[in-house]
Short mmCIF file of C-alpha atoms (C1' of nucleotides) in Angstrom, two decimals:
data_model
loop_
_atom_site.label_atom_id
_atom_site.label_comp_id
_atom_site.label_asym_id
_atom_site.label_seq_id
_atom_site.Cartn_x
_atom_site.Cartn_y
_atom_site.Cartn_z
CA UNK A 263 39.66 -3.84 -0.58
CA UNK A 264 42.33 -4.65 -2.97
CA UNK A 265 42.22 -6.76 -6.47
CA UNK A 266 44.06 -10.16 -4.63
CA UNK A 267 41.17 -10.00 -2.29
CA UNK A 268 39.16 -9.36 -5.23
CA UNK A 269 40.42 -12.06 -6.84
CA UNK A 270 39.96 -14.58 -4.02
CA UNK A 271 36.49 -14.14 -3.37
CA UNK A 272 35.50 -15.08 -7.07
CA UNK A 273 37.76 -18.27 -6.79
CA UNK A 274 36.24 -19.30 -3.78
CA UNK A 275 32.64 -18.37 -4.90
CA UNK A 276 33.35 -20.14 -8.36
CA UNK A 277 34.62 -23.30 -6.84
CA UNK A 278 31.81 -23.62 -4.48
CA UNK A 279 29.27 -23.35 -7.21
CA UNK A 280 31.18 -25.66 -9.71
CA UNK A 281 30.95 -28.25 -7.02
CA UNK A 282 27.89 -27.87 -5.28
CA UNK A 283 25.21 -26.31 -8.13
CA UNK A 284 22.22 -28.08 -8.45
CA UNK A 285 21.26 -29.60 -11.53
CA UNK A 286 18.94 -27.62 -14.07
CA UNK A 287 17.31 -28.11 -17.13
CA UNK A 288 18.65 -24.69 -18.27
CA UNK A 289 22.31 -25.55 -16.46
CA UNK A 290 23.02 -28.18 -19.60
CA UNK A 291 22.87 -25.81 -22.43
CA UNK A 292 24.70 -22.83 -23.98
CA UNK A 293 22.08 -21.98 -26.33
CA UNK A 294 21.75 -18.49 -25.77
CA UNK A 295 18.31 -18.51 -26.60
CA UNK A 296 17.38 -21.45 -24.19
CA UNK A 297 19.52 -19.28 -21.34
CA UNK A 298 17.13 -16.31 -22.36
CA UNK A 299 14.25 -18.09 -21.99
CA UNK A 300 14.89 -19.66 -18.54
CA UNK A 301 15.99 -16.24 -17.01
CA UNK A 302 12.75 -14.35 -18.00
CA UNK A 303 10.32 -16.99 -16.80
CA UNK A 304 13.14 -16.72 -13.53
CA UNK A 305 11.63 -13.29 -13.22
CA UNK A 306 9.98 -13.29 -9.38
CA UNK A 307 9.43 -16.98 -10.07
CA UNK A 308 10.55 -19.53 -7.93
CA UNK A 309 12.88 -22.43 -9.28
CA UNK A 310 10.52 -25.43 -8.74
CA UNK A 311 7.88 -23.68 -10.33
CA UNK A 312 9.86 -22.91 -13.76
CA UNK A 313 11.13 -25.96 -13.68
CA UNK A 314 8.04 -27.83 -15.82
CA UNK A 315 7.39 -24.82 -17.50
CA UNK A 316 10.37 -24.52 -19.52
CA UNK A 317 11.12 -28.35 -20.29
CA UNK A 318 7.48 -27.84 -21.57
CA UNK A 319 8.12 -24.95 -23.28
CA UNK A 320 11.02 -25.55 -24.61
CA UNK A 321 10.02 -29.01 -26.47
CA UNK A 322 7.41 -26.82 -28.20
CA UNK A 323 9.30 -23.82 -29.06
CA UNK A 324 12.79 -25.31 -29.43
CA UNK A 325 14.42 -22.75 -31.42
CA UNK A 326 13.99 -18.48 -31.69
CA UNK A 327 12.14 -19.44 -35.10
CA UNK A 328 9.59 -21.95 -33.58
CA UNK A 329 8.64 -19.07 -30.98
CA UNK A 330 8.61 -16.61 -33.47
CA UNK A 331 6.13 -17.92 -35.87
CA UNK A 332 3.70 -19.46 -32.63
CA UNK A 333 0.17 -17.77 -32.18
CA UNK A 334 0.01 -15.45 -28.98
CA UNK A 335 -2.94 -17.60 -27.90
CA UNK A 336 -1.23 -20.78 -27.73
CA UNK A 337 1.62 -18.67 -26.26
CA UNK A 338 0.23 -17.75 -23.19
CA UNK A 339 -1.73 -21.09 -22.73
CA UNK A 340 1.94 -22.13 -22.37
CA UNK A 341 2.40 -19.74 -19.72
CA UNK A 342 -0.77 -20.33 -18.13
CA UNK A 343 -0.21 -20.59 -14.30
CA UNK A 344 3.14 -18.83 -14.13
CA UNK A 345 1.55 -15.21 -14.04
CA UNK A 346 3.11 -11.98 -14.96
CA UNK A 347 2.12 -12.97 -18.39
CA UNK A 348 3.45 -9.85 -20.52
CA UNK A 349 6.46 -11.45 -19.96
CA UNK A 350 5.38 -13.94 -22.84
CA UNK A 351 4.75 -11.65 -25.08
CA UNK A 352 7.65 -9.11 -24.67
CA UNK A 353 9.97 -12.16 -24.93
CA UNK A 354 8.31 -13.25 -28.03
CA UNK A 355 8.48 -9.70 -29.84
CA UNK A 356 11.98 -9.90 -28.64
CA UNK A 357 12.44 -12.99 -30.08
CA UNK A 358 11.10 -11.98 -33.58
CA UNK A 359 13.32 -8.62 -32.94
CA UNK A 360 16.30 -11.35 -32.96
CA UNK A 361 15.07 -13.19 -36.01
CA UNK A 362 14.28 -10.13 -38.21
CA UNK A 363 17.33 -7.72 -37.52
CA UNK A 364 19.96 -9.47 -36.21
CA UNK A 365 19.98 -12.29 -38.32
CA UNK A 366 18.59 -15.30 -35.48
CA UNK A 367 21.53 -14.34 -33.72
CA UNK A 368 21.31 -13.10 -30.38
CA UNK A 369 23.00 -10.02 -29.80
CA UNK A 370 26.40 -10.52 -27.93
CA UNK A 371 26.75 -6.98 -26.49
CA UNK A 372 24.87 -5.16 -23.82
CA UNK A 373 23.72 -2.26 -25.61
CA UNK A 374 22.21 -4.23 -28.74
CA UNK A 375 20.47 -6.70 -26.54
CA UNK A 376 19.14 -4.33 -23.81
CA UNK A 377 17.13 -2.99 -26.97
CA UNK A 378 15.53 -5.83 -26.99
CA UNK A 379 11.41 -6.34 -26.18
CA UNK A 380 11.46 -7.56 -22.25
CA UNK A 381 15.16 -7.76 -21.62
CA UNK A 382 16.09 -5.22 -18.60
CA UNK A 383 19.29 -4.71 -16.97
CA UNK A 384 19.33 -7.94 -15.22
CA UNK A 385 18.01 -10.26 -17.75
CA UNK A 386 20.74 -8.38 -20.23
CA UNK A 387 23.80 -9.45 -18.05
CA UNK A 388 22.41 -13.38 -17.34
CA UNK A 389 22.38 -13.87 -20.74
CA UNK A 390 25.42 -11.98 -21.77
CA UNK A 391 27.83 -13.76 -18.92
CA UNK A 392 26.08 -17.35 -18.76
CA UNK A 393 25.69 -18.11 -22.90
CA UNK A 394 28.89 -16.06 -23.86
CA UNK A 395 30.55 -15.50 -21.16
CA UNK A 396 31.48 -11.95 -21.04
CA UNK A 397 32.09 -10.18 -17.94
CA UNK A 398 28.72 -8.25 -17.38
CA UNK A 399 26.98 -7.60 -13.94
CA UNK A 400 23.89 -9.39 -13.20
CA UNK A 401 22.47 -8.19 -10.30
CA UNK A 402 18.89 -9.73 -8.97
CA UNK A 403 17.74 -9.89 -5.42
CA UNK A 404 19.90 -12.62 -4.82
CA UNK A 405 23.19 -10.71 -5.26
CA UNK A 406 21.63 -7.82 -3.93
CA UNK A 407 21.91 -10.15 -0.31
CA UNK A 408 24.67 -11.45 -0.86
CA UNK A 409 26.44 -8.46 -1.60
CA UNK A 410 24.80 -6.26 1.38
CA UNK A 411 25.96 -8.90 3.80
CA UNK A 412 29.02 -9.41 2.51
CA UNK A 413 30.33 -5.76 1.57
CA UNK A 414 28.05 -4.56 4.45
CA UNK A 415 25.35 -2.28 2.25
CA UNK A 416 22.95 -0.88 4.00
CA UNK A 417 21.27 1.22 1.31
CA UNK A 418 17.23 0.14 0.67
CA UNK A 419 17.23 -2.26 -1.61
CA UNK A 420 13.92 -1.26 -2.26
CA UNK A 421 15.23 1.95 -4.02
CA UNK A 422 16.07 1.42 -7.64
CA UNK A 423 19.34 3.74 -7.86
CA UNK A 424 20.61 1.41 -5.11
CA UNK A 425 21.27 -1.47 -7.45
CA UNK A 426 23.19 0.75 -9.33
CA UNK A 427 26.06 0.44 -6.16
CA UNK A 428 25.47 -3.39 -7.10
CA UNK A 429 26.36 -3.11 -10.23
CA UNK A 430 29.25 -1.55 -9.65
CA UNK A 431 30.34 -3.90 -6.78
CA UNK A 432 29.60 -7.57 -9.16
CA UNK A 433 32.02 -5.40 -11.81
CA UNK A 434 35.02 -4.95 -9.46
CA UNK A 435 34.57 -8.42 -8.22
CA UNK A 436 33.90 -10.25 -11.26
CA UNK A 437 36.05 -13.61 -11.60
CA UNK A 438 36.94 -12.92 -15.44
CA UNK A 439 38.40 -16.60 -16.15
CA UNK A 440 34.72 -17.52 -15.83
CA UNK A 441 31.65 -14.44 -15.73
CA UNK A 442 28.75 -17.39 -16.56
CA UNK A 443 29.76 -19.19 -12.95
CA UNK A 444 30.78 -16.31 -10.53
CA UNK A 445 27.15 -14.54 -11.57
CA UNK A 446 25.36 -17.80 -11.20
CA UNK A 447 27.71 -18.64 -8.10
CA UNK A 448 26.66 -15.14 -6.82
CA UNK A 449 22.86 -16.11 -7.34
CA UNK A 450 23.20 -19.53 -6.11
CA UNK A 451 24.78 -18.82 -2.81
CA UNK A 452 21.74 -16.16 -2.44
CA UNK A 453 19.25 -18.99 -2.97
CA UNK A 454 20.50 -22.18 -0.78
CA UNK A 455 22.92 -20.55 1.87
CA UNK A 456 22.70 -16.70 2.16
CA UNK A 457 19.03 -17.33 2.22
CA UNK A 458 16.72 -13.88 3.46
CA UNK A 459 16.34 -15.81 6.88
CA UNK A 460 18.48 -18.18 8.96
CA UNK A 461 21.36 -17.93 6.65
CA UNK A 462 23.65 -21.03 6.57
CA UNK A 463 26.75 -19.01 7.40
CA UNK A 464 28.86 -22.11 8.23
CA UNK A 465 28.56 -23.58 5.19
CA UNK A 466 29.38 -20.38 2.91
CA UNK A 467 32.04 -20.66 1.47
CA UNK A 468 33.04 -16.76 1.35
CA UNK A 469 32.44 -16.15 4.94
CA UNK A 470 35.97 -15.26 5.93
CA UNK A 471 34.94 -11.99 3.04
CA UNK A 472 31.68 -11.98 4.78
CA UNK A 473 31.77 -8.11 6.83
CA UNK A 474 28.32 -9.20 8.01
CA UNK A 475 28.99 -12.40 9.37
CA UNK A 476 31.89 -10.64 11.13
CA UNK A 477 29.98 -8.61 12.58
CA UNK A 478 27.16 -10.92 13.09
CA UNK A 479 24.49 -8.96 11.51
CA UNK A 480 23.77 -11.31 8.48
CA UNK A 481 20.15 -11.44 9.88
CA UNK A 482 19.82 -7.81 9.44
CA UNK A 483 20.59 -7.24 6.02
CA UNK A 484 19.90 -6.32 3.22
CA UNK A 485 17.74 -2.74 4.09
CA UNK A 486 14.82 -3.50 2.33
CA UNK A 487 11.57 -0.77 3.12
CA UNK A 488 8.52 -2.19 1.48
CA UNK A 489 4.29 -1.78 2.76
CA UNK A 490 2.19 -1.42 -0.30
CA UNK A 491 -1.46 -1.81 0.77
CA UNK A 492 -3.61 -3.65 -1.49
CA UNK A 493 -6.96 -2.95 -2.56
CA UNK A 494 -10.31 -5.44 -2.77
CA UNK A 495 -12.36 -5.31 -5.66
CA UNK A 496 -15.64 -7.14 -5.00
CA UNK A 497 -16.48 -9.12 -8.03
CA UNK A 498 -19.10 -11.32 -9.59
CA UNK A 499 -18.57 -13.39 -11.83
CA UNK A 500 -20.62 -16.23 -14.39
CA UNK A 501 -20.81 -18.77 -16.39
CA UNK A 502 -23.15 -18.46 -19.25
CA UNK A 503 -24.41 -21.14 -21.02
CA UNK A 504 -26.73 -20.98 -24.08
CA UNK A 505 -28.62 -23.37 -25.21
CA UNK A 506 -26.54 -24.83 -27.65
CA UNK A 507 -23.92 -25.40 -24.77
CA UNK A 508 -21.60 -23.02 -26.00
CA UNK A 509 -20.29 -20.69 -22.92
CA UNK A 510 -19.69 -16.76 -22.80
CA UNK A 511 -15.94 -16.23 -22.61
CA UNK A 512 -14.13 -12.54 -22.62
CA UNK A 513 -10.68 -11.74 -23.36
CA UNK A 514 -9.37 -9.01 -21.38
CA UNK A 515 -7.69 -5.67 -22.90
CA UNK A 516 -4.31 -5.98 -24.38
CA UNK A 517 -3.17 -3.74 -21.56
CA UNK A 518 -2.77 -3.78 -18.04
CA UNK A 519 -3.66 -6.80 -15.54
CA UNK A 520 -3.72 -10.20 -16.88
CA UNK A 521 -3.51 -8.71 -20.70
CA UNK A 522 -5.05 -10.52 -23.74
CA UNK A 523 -6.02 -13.84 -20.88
CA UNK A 524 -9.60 -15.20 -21.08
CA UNK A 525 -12.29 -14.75 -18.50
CA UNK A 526 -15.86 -15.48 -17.83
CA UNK A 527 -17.86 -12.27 -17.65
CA UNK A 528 -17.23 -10.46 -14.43
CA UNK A 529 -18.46 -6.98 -12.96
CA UNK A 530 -17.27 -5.07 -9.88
CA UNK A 531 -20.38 -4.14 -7.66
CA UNK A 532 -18.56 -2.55 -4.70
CA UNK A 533 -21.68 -0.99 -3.41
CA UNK A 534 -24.09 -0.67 -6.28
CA UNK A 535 -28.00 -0.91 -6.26
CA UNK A 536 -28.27 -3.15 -9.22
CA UNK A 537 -28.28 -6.64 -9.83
CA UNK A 538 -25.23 -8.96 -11.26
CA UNK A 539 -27.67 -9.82 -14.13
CA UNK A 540 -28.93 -6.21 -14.47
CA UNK A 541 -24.19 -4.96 -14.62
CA UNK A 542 -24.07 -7.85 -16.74
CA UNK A 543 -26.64 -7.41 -19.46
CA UNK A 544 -25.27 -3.73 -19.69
CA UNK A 545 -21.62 -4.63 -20.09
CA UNK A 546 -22.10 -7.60 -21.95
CA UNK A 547 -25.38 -7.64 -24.26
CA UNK A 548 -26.73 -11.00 -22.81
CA UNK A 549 -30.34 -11.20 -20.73
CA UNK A 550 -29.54 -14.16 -17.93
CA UNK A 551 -31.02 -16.29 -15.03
CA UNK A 552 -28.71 -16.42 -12.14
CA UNK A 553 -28.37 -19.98 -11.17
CA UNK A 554 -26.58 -21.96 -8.07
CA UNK A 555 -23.36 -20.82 -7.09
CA UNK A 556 -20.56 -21.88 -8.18
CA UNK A 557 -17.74 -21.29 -5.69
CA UNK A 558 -16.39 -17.84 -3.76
CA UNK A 559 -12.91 -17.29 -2.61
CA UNK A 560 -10.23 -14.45 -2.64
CA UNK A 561 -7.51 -14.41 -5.23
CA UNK A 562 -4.74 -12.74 -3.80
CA UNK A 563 -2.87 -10.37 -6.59
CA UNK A 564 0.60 -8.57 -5.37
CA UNK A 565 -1.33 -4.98 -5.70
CA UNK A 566 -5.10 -5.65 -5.53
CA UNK A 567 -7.49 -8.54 -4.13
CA UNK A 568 -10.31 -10.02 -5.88
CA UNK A 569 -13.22 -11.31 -3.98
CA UNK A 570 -15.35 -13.09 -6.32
CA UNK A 571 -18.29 -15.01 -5.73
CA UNK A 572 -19.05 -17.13 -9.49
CA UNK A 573 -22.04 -18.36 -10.64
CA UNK A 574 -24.02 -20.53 -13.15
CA UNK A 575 -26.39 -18.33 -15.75
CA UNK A 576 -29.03 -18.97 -18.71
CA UNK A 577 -28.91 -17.08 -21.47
CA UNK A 578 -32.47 -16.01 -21.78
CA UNK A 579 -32.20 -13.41 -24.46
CA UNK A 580 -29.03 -12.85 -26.68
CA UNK A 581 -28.91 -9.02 -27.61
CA UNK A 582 -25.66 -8.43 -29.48
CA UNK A 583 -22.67 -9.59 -27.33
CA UNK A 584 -19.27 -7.23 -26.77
CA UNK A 585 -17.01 -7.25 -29.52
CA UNK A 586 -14.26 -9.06 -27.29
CA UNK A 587 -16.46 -11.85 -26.21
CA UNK A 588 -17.30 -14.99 -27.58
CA UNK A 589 -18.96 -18.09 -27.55
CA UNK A 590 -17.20 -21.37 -27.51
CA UNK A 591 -17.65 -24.67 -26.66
CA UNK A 592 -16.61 -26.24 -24.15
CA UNK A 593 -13.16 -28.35 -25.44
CA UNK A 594 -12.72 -24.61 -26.88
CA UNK A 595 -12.85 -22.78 -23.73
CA UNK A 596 -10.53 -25.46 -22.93
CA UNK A 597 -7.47 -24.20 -24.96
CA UNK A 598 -8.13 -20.52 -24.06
CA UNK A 599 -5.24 -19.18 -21.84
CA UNK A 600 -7.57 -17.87 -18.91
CA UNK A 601 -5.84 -17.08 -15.63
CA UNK A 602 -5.26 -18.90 -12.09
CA UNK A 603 -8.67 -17.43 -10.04
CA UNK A 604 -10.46 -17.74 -13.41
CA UNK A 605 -9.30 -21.22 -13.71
CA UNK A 606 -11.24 -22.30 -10.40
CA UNK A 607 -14.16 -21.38 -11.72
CA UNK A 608 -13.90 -22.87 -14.91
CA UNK A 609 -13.06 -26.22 -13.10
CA UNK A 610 -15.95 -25.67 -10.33
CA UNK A 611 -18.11 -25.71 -13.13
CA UNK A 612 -16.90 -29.14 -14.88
CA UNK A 613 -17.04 -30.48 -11.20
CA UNK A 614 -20.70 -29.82 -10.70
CA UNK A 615 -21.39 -30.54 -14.71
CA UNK A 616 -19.37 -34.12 -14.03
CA UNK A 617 -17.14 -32.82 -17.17
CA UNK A 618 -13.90 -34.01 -17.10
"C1'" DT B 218 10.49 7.35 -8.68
"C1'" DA B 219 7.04 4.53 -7.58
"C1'" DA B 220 3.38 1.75 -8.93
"C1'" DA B 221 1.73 -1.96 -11.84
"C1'" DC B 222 2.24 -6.55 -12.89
"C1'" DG B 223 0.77 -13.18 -10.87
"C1'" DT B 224 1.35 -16.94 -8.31
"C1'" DG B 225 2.41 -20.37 -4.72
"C1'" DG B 226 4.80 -21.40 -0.57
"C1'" DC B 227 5.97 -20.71 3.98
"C1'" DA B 228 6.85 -18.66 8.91
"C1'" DT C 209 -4.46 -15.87 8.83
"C1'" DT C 210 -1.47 -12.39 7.27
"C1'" DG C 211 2.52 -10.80 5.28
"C1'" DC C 212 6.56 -11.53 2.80
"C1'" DC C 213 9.19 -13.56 -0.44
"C1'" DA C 214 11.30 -15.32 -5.71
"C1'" DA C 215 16.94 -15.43 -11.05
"C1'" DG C 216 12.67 -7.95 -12.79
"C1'" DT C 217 10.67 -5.00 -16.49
"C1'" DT C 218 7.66 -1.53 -18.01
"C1'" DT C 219 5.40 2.76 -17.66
#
DNA sequence: TAAACGTGGCA
DNA sequence: TTGCCAAGTTT
């Protein structure tokens, strides 16, 4: 492994991408800001699926300012759907870090921006190589494949110290003429040829570097040793309407799953002798009449299942309601940011009220 | 260090 | 249907 060999990985790598990228929304700016933006909602997300999300996002909050000064509500009804959703508000407090102390500038150095609300090791180094490109490592699952195959790795990727030998490998390969394209090149290869199965090895265009494909164990890499279980939580869940139409809505703690998002009240009754309306006039101060049902299904989480079974509900006799629930009507439960299971049976319920 | 944290797509 | 994956960060 010397630096000419170094040297003509990168070029080849860069090249390729140059030519063969695909086009972007986030691909036609510099805007540091805009390149922030598009690598945390990148986070676990798939490409297609950011894709609406930020040209939406962006025409709202165009600028660190706009973002700064928008209500968290409205916030995550903008990231409604794309989960993970303290993501939206640890980039906004980073954003308002940005506007307060450093002047709406976006820090150009590792250790200033790595400070920042949201921004980890990874999301440091996109933004650092692609808006100014400096030479920084930027190391996601991505380069973590196409490094293992390539430099033949076979530490668990699973590990976190392990991406530290990634690090170190994107730094002694880095193509410094141009950081923002041999990252990006690194992380585009990874998602449209070095691809976690049937790898398109023929059409790399660093396979003569590639020890793997030498070897022909591209299939076999990277080590990755994952199995976390997850759990079922049984719940019920309803829609309460009163009499003046308004419906019950809750917003869940600021902490933890699905933080600050909206939801219908809902109780866990794994194997309890009481009665949904008996859980719910505890927990929530409201006497109800269980109507039809509204619709059941499993929402799959990536640490826990819900199983939740939703239903219409009276209000029969208003006591005094949890502080962090609220009646609203329905255009206002509307604009709430509730999440995806949520969602269904907010919709199930419009269905069989023929509300559109 | 490992677990928590969403969602949709696909083999 | 089940399990795994996708441009990670926080605690």
């Amino acid at each position: 492994m010397n630096e000419l060999y170094n040297k003509q990985i990168g070029e080849s790598l860069v090249s390729w991408f140059l030519e063969e990228k695909r086009d972007l929304p986030w691909r036609k700016t510099k805007d540091p800001y805009k390149i922030w933006v598009s690598e945390v909602m990148l986070q676990q997300t798939k490409v297609d699926t950011v894709i609406p999300y930020y040209e939406r996002f962006i025409s709202k909050y165009p600028s660190l300012e706009s973002l700064a000064e928008a209500e968290e509500g409205e916030l995550l009804k903008e990231w409604e759907g794309l989960g993970y959703y303290s993501r939206a508000r640890n980039l906004q407090a980073g954003v308002r870090e940005v506007v307060e102390e450093y002047n709406s500038v976006v820090p150009n150095n590792r250790k200033e921006i790595s400070k920042l609300k949201g921004v980890g090791p990874y999301t440091a180094g996109a933004v650092l190589s692609i808006a100014y490109d400096i030479p920084e490592h930027a190391v996601d699952g991505n380069v973590m494949r196409v490094l293992s195959r390539i430099l033949l790795i076979k530490e668990d990727i699973a590990k976190q110290k392990t991406k530290k030998i990634f690090e170190e490998a994107v730094m002694n390969l880095m193509f410094k003429d141009n950081p923002s394209a041999f990252n990006q090149g690194l992380m585009e290869l990874g998602a449209i040829i070095c691809t976690p199965t049937k790898p398109k090895c023929l059409l790399c265009p660093v396979r003569e570097y590639c020890s793997a494909f030498y070897e022909g164990v591209q299939e076999e890499l990277p080590i990755k040793t994952i199995n976390k279980k997850t759990k079922l939580h049984k719940m019920k869940a309803v829609v309460i309407q009163r009499n003046d139409g308004k419906i019950l809505l809750e917003k869940r703690p600021s902490k933890g799953l699905l933080a600050n998002m909206w939801q219908f009240p809902m109780v866990e009754l794994p194997t309890s002798t009481h009665t949904v309306e008996e859980v719910v006039e505890l927990d929530y101060g409201v006497e109800i009449q269980k109507g039809k049902e509204l619709i059941a299904f499993k929402h799959i989480f990536s640490h826990l299942v819900w199983e939740i079974e939703s239903f219409e509900a009276k209000l029969m006799n208003e006591k005094k309601i949890s502080l962090n629930s609220q009646w609203y009507s329905i255009e206002e439960v509307n604009d709430q940011p509730m999440p995806i299971p949520v969602l269904k049976m907010w919709n199930a319920w419009k269905e069989r009220k023929s509300i559109t």
